[in-house]
mmCIF file of C-alpha atoms in Angstrom:
data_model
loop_
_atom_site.group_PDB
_atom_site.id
_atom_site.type_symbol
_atom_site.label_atom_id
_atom_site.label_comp_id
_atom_site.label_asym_id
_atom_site.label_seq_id
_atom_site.Cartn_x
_atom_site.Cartn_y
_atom_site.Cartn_z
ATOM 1 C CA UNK A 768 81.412 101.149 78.201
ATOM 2 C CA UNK A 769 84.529 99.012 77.866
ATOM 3 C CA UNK A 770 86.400 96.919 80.088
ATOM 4 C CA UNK A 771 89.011 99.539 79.398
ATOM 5 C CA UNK A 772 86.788 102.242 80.539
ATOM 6 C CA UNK A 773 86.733 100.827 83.848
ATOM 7 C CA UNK A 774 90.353 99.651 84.389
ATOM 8 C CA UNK A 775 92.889 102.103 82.699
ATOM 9 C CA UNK A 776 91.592 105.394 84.006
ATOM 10 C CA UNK A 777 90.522 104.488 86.824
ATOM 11 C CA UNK A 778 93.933 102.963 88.009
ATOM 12 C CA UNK A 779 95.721 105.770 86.641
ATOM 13 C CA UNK A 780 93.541 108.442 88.815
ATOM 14 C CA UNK A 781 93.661 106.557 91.766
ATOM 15 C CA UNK A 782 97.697 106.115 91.340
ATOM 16 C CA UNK A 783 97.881 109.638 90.840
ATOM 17 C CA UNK A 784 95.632 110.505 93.759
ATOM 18 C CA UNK A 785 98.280 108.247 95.537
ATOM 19 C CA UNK A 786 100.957 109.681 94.707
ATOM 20 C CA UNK A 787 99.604 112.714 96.070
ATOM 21 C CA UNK A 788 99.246 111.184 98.996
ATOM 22 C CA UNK A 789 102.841 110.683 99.450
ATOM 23 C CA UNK A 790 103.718 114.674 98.784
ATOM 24 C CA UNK A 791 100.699 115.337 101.236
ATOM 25 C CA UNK A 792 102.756 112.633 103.543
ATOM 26 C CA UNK A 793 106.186 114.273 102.893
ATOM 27 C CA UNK A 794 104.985 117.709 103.537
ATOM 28 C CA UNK A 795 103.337 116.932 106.854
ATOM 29 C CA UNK A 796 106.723 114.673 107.979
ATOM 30 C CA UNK A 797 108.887 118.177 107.097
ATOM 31 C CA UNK A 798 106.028 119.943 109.111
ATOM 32 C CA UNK A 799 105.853 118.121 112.076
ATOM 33 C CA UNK A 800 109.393 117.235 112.598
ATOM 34 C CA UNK A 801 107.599 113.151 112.124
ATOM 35 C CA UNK A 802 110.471 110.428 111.076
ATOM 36 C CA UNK A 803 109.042 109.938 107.238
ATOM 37 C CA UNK A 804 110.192 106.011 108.076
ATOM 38 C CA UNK A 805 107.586 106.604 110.841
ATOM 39 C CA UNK A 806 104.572 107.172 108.864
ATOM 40 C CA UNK A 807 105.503 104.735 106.327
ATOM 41 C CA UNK A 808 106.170 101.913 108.232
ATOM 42 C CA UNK A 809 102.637 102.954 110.031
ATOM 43 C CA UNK A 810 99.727 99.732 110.442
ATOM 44 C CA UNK A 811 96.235 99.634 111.187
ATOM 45 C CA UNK A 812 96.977 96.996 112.794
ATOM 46 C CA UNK A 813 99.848 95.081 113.617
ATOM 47 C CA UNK A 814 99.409 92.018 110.920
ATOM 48 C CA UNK A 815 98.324 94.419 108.055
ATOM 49 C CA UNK A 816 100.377 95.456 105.659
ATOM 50 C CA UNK A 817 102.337 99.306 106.715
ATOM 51 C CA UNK A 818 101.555 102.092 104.305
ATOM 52 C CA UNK A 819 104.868 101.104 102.080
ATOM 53 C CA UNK A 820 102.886 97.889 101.373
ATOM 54 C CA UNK A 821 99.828 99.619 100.719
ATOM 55 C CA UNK A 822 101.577 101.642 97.749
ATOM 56 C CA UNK A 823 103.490 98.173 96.521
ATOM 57 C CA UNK A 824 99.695 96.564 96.407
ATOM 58 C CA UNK A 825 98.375 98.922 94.875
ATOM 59 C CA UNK A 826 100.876 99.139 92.259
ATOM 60 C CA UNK A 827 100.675 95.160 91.602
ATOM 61 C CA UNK A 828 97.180 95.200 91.195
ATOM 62 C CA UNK A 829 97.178 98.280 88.505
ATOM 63 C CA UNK A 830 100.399 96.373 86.876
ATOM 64 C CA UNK A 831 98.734 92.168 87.233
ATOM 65 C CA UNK A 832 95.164 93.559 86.203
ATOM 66 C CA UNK A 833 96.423 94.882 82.860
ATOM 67 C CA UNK A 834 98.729 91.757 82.506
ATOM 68 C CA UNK A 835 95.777 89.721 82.682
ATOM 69 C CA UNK A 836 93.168 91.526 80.739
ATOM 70 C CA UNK A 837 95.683 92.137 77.751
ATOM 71 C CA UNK A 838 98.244 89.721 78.052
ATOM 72 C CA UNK A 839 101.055 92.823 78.021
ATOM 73 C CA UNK A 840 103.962 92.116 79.814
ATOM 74 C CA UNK A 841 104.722 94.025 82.581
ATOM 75 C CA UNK A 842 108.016 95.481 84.495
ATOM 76 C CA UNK A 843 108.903 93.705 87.788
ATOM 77 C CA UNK A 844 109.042 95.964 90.797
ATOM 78 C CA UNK A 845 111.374 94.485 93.570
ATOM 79 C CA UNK A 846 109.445 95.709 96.906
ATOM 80 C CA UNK A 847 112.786 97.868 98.253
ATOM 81 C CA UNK A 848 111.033 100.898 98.804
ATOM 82 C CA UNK A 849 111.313 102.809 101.838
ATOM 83 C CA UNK A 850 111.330 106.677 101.482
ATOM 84 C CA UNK A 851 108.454 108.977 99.720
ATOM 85 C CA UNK A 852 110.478 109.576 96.504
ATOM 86 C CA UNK A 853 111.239 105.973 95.811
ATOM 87 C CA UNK A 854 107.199 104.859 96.350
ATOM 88 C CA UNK A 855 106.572 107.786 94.297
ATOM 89 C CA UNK A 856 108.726 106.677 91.522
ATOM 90 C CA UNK A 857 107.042 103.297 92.051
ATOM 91 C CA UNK A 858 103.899 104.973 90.939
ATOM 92 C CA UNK A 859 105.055 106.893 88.202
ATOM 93 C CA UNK A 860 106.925 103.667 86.906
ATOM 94 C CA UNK A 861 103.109 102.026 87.564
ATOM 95 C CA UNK A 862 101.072 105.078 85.588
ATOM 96 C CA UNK A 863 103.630 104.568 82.733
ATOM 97 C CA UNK A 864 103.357 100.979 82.095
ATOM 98 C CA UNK A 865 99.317 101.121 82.748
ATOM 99 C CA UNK A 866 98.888 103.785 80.451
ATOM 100 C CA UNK A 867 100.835 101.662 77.442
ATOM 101 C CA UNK A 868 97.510 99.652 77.499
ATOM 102 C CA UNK A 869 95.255 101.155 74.423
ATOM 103 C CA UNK A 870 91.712 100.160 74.081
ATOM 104 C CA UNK A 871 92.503 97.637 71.445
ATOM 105 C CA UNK A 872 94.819 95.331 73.786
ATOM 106 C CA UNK A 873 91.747 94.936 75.653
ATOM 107 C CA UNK A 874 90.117 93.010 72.545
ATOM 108 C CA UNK A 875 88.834 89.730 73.589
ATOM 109 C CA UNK A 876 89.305 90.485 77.145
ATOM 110 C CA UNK A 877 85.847 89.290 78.252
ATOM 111 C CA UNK A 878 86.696 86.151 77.299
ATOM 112 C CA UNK A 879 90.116 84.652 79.058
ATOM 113 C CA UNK A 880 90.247 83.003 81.662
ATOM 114 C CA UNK A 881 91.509 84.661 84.543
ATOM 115 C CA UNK A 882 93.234 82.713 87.268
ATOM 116 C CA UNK A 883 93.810 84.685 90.996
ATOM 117 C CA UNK A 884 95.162 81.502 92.709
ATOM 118 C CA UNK A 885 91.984 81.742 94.921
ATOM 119 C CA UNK A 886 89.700 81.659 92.006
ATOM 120 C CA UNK A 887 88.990 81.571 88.581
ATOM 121 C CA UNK A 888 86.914 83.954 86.886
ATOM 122 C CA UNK A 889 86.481 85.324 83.466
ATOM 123 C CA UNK A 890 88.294 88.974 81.880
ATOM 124 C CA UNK A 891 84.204 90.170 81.627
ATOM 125 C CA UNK A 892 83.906 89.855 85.580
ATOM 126 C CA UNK A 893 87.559 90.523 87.020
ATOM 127 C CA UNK A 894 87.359 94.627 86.970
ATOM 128 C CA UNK A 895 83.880 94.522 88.623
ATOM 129 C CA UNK A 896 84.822 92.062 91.406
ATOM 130 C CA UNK A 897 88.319 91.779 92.143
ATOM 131 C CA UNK A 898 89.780 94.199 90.694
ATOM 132 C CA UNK A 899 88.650 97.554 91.301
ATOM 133 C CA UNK A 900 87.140 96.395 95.092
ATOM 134 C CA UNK A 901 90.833 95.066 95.495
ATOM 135 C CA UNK A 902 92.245 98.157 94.297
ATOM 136 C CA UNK A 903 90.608 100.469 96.133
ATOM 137 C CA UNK A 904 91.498 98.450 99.393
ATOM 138 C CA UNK A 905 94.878 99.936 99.287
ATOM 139 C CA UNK A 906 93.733 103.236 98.253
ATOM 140 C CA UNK A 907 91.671 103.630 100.989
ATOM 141 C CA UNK A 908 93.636 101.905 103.820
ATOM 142 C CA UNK A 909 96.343 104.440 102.738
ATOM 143 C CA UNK A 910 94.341 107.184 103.473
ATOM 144 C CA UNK A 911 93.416 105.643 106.677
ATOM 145 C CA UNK A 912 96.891 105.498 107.517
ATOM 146 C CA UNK A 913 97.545 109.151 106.734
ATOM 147 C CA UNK A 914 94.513 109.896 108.243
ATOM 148 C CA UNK A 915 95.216 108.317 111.777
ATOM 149 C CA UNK A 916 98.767 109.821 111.590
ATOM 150 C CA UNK A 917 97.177 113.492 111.071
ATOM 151 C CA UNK A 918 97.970 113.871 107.663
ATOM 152 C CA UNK A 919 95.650 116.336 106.036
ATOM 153 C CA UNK A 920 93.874 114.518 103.862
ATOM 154 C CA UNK A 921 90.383 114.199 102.935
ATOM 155 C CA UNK A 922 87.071 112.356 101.324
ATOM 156 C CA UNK A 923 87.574 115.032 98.327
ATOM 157 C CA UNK A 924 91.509 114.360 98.357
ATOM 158 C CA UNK A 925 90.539 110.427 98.192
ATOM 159 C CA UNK A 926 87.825 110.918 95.189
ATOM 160 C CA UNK A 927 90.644 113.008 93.356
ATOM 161 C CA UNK A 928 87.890 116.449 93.181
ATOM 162 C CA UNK A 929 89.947 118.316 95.980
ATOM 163 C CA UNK B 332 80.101 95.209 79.795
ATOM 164 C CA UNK B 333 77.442 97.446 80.383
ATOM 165 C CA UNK B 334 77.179 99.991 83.287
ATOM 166 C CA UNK B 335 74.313 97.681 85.110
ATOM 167 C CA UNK B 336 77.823 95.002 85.723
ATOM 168 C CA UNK B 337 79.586 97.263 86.937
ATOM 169 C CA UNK B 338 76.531 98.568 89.032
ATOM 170 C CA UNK B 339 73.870 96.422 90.855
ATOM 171 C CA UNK B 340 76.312 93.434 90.853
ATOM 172 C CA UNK B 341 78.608 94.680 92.716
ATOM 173 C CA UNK B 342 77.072 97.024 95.122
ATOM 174 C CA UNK B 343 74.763 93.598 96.412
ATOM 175 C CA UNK B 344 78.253 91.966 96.704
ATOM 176 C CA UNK B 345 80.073 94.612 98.331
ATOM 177 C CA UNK B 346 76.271 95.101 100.820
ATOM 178 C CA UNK B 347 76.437 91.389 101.685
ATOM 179 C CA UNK B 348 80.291 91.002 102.368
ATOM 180 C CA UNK B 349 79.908 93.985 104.541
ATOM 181 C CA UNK B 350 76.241 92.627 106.109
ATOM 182 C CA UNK B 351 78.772 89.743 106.928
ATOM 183 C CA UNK B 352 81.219 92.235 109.146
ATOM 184 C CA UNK B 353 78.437 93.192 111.289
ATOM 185 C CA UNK B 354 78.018 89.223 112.444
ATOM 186 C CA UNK B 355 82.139 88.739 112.438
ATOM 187 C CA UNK B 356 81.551 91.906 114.734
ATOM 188 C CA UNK B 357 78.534 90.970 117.383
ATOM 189 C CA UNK B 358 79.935 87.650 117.411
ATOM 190 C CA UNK B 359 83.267 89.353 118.334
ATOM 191 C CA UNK B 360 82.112 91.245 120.925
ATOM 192 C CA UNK B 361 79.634 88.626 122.125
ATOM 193 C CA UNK B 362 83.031 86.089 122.427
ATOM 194 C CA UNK B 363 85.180 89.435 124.263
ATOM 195 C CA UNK B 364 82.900 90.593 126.158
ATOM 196 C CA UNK B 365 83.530 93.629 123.976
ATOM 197 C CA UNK B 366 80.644 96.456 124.257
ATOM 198 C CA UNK B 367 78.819 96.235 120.716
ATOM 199 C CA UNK B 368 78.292 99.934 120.836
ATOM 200 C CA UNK B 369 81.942 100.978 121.135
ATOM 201 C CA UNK B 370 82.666 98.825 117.939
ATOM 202 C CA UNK B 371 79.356 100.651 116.396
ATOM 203 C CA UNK B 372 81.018 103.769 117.304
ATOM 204 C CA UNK B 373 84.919 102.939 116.689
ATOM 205 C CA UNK B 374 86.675 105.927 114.466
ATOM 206 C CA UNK B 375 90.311 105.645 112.618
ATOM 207 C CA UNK B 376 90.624 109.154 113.296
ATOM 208 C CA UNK B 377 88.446 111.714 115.446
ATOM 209 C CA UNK B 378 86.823 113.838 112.894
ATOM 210 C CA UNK B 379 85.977 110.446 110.409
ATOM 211 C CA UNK B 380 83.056 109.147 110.605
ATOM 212 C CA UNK B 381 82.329 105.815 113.202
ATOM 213 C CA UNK B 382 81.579 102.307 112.138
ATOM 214 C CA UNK B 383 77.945 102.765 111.378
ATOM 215 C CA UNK B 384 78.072 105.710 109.825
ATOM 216 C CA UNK B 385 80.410 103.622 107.224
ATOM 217 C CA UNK B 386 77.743 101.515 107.080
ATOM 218 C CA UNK B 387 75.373 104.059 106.584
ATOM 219 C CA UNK B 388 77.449 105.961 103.661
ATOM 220 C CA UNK B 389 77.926 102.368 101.841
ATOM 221 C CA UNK B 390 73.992 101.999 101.915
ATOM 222 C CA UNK B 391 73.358 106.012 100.729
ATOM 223 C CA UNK B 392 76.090 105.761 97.968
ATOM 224 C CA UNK B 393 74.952 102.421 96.472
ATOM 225 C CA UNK B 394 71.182 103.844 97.107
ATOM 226 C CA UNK B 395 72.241 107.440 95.339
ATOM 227 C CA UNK B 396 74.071 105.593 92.671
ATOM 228 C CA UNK B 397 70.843 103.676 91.400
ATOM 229 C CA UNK B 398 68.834 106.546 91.583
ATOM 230 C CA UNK B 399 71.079 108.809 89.893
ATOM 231 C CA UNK B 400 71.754 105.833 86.784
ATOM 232 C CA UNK B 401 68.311 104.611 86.176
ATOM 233 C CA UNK B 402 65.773 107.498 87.669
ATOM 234 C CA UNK B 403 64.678 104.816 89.957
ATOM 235 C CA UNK B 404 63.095 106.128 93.473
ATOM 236 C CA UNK B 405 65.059 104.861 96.372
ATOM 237 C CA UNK B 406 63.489 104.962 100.128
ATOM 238 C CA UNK B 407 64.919 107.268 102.716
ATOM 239 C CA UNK B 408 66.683 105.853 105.682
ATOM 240 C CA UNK B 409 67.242 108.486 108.183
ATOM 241 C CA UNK B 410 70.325 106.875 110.169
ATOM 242 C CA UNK B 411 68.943 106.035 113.367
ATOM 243 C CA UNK B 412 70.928 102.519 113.826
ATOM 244 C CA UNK B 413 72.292 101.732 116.753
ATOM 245 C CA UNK B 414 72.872 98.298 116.814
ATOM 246 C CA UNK B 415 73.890 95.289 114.677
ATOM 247 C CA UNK B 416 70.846 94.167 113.851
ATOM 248 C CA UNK B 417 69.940 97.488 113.103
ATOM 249 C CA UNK B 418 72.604 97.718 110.630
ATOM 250 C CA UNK B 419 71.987 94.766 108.886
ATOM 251 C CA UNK B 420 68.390 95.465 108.473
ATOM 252 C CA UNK B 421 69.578 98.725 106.684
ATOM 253 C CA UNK B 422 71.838 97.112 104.365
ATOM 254 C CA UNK B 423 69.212 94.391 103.669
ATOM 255 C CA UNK B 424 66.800 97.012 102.382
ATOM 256 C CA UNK B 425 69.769 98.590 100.411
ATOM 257 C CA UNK B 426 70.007 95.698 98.944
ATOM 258 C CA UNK B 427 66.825 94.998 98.305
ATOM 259 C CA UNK B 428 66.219 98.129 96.518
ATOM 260 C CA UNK B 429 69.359 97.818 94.589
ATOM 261 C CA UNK B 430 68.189 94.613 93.127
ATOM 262 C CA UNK B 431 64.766 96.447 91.509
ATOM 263 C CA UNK B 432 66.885 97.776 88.998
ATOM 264 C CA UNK B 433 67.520 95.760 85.997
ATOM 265 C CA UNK B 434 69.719 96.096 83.309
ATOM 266 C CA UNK B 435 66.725 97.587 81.043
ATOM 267 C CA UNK B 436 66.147 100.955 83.508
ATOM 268 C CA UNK B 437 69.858 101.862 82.615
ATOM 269 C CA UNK B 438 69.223 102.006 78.796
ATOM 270 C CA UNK B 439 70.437 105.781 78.259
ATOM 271 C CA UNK B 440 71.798 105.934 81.571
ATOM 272 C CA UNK B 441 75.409 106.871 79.692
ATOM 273 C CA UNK B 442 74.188 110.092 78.449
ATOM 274 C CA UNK B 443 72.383 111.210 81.774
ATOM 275 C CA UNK B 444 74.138 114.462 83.523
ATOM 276 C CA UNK B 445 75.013 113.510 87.110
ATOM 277 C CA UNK B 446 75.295 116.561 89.242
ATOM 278 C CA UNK B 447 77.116 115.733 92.246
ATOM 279 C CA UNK B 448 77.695 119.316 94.071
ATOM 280 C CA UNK B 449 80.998 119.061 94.142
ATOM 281 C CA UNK B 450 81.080 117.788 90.385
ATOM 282 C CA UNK B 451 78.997 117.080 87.209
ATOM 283 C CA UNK B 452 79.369 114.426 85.153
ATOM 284 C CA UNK B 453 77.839 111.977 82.795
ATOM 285 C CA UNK B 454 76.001 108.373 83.495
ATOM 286 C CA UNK B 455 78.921 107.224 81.405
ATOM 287 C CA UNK B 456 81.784 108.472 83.571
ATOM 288 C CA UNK B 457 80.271 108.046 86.916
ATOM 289 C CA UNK B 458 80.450 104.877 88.181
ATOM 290 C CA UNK B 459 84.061 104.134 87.291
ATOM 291 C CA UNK B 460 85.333 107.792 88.825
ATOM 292 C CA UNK B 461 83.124 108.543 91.365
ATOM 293 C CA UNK B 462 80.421 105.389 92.485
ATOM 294 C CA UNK B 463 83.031 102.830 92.773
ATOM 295 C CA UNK B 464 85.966 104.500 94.433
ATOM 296 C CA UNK B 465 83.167 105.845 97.293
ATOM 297 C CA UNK B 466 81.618 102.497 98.262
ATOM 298 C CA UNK B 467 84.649 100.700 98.234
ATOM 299 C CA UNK B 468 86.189 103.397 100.601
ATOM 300 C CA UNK B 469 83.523 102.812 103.105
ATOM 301 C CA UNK B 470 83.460 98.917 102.797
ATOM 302 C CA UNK B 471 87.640 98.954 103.323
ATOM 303 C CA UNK B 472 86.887 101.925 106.250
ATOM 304 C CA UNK B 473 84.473 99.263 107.793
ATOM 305 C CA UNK B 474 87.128 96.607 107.148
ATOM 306 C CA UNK B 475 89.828 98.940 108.671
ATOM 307 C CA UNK B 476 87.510 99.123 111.666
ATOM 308 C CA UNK B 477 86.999 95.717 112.410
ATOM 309 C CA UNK B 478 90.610 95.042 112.170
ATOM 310 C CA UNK B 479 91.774 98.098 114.461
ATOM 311 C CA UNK B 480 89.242 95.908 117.207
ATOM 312 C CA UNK B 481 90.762 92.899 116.610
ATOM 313 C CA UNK B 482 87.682 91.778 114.703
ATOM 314 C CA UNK B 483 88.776 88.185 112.644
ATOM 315 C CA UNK B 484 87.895 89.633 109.239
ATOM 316 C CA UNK B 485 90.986 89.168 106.214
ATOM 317 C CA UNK B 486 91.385 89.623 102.793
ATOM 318 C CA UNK B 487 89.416 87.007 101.745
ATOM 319 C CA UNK B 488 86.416 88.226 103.686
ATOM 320 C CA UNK B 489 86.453 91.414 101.587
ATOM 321 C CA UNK B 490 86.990 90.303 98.518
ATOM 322 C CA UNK B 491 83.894 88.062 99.238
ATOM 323 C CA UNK B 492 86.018 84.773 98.713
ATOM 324 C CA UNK B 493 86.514 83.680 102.193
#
């Protein structure tokens, strides 16, 4: 298996799961009669980042992880955000640039030096322990967030086999 | 990269950045005067599943996983924690099982058929679409958790670089 096995498909499922999420989201907001600002300004607590930043996080880490296995240059995404079809065009804009990546960019990957500010590790280590665990962080707090706000999602939802 | 990396690795990491939570947590509630069983038992939402059974899903996926790659036999645990020590002693035999397998038992583990009753797939596909996004979703559930308490776990503590 390549590094590419584990980073490009993986991101792009668990983007697209997200931006289910956000339709899921929508639908229940229409439902309910729920401000959609409501649920995505929503916190698990009050000094983590609302379900807006979740999607923003998650789309940096897809975008910097591909940046820094292949050296592509990616699009800059401003953070203004605040309604369900803007953070799903955020996604789509994140799928599209994350699926430019081909296996051959990741040539040599193993081998550069990756720098996260906090720590330095090498291309051959980043998807296994930063990346993907970091990744999946905003995934699943997402789902939290819908979860804790009654959304109907669920475990097969998250795992993208619903 | 072979699937062992992306494997035993980082389950132990993942096992002993969440063995960590549970002493950020009794040392919490030893400091609050917070009962230790209602963090055991905190939810996010009614019908998900309480602290230690996060716990207990992290230790049956990364357990399951193993087994599933390499053949290998794990133990049973049958989910009868109750307390923090409890817990950790449960993911300290995870871990300690996890760490039998070496990177020889997963020669051919890319061709094995993974049947996972909602979904088959192959040794090859597994971890990166299925194995990953499930522990991690536990370990950020358990992080979630300990955050909704007031519990002083960050970033850094889940990413294992605090």
């Amino acid at each position: 298996m390549s590094t590419y096995a584990y980073t490009v498909p993986v991101l792009v499922r668990g983007l697209t799961i997200l931006s289910g999420y956000m339709d899921k989201a929508a639908a229940f907001a229409a439902e309910t009669g729920t401000d959609p600002a409501a649920l995505i300004g929503a916190r698990l607590a009050p000094d983590m980042l609302p379900l807006a930043g979740q999607v923003q996080r998650a789309s940096d880490t897809a975008k910097a992880s591909i940046t820094r296995l292949t050296g592509l240059e990616a699009p800059s995404f401003p953070d203004t955000e605040t309604t369900f079809p803007e953070l799903k065009e955020r996604i789509a804009k994140t799928i599209a640039f994350v699926e430019t990546a081909t296996p051959a960019d990741f040539e040599g990957s193993d081998a550069r030096e990756i720098d996260l500010r906090v720590v330095t590790t090498t291309g051959a280590d980043y998807p296994a322990l930063f990346m993907l665990p970091n990744f999946f962080f905003h995934l699943a707090t997402a789902h939290a967030l819908l979860r804790q706000a009654g959304v109907a999602v669920g475990k097969k939802d998250y795992l993208g086999i619903a």
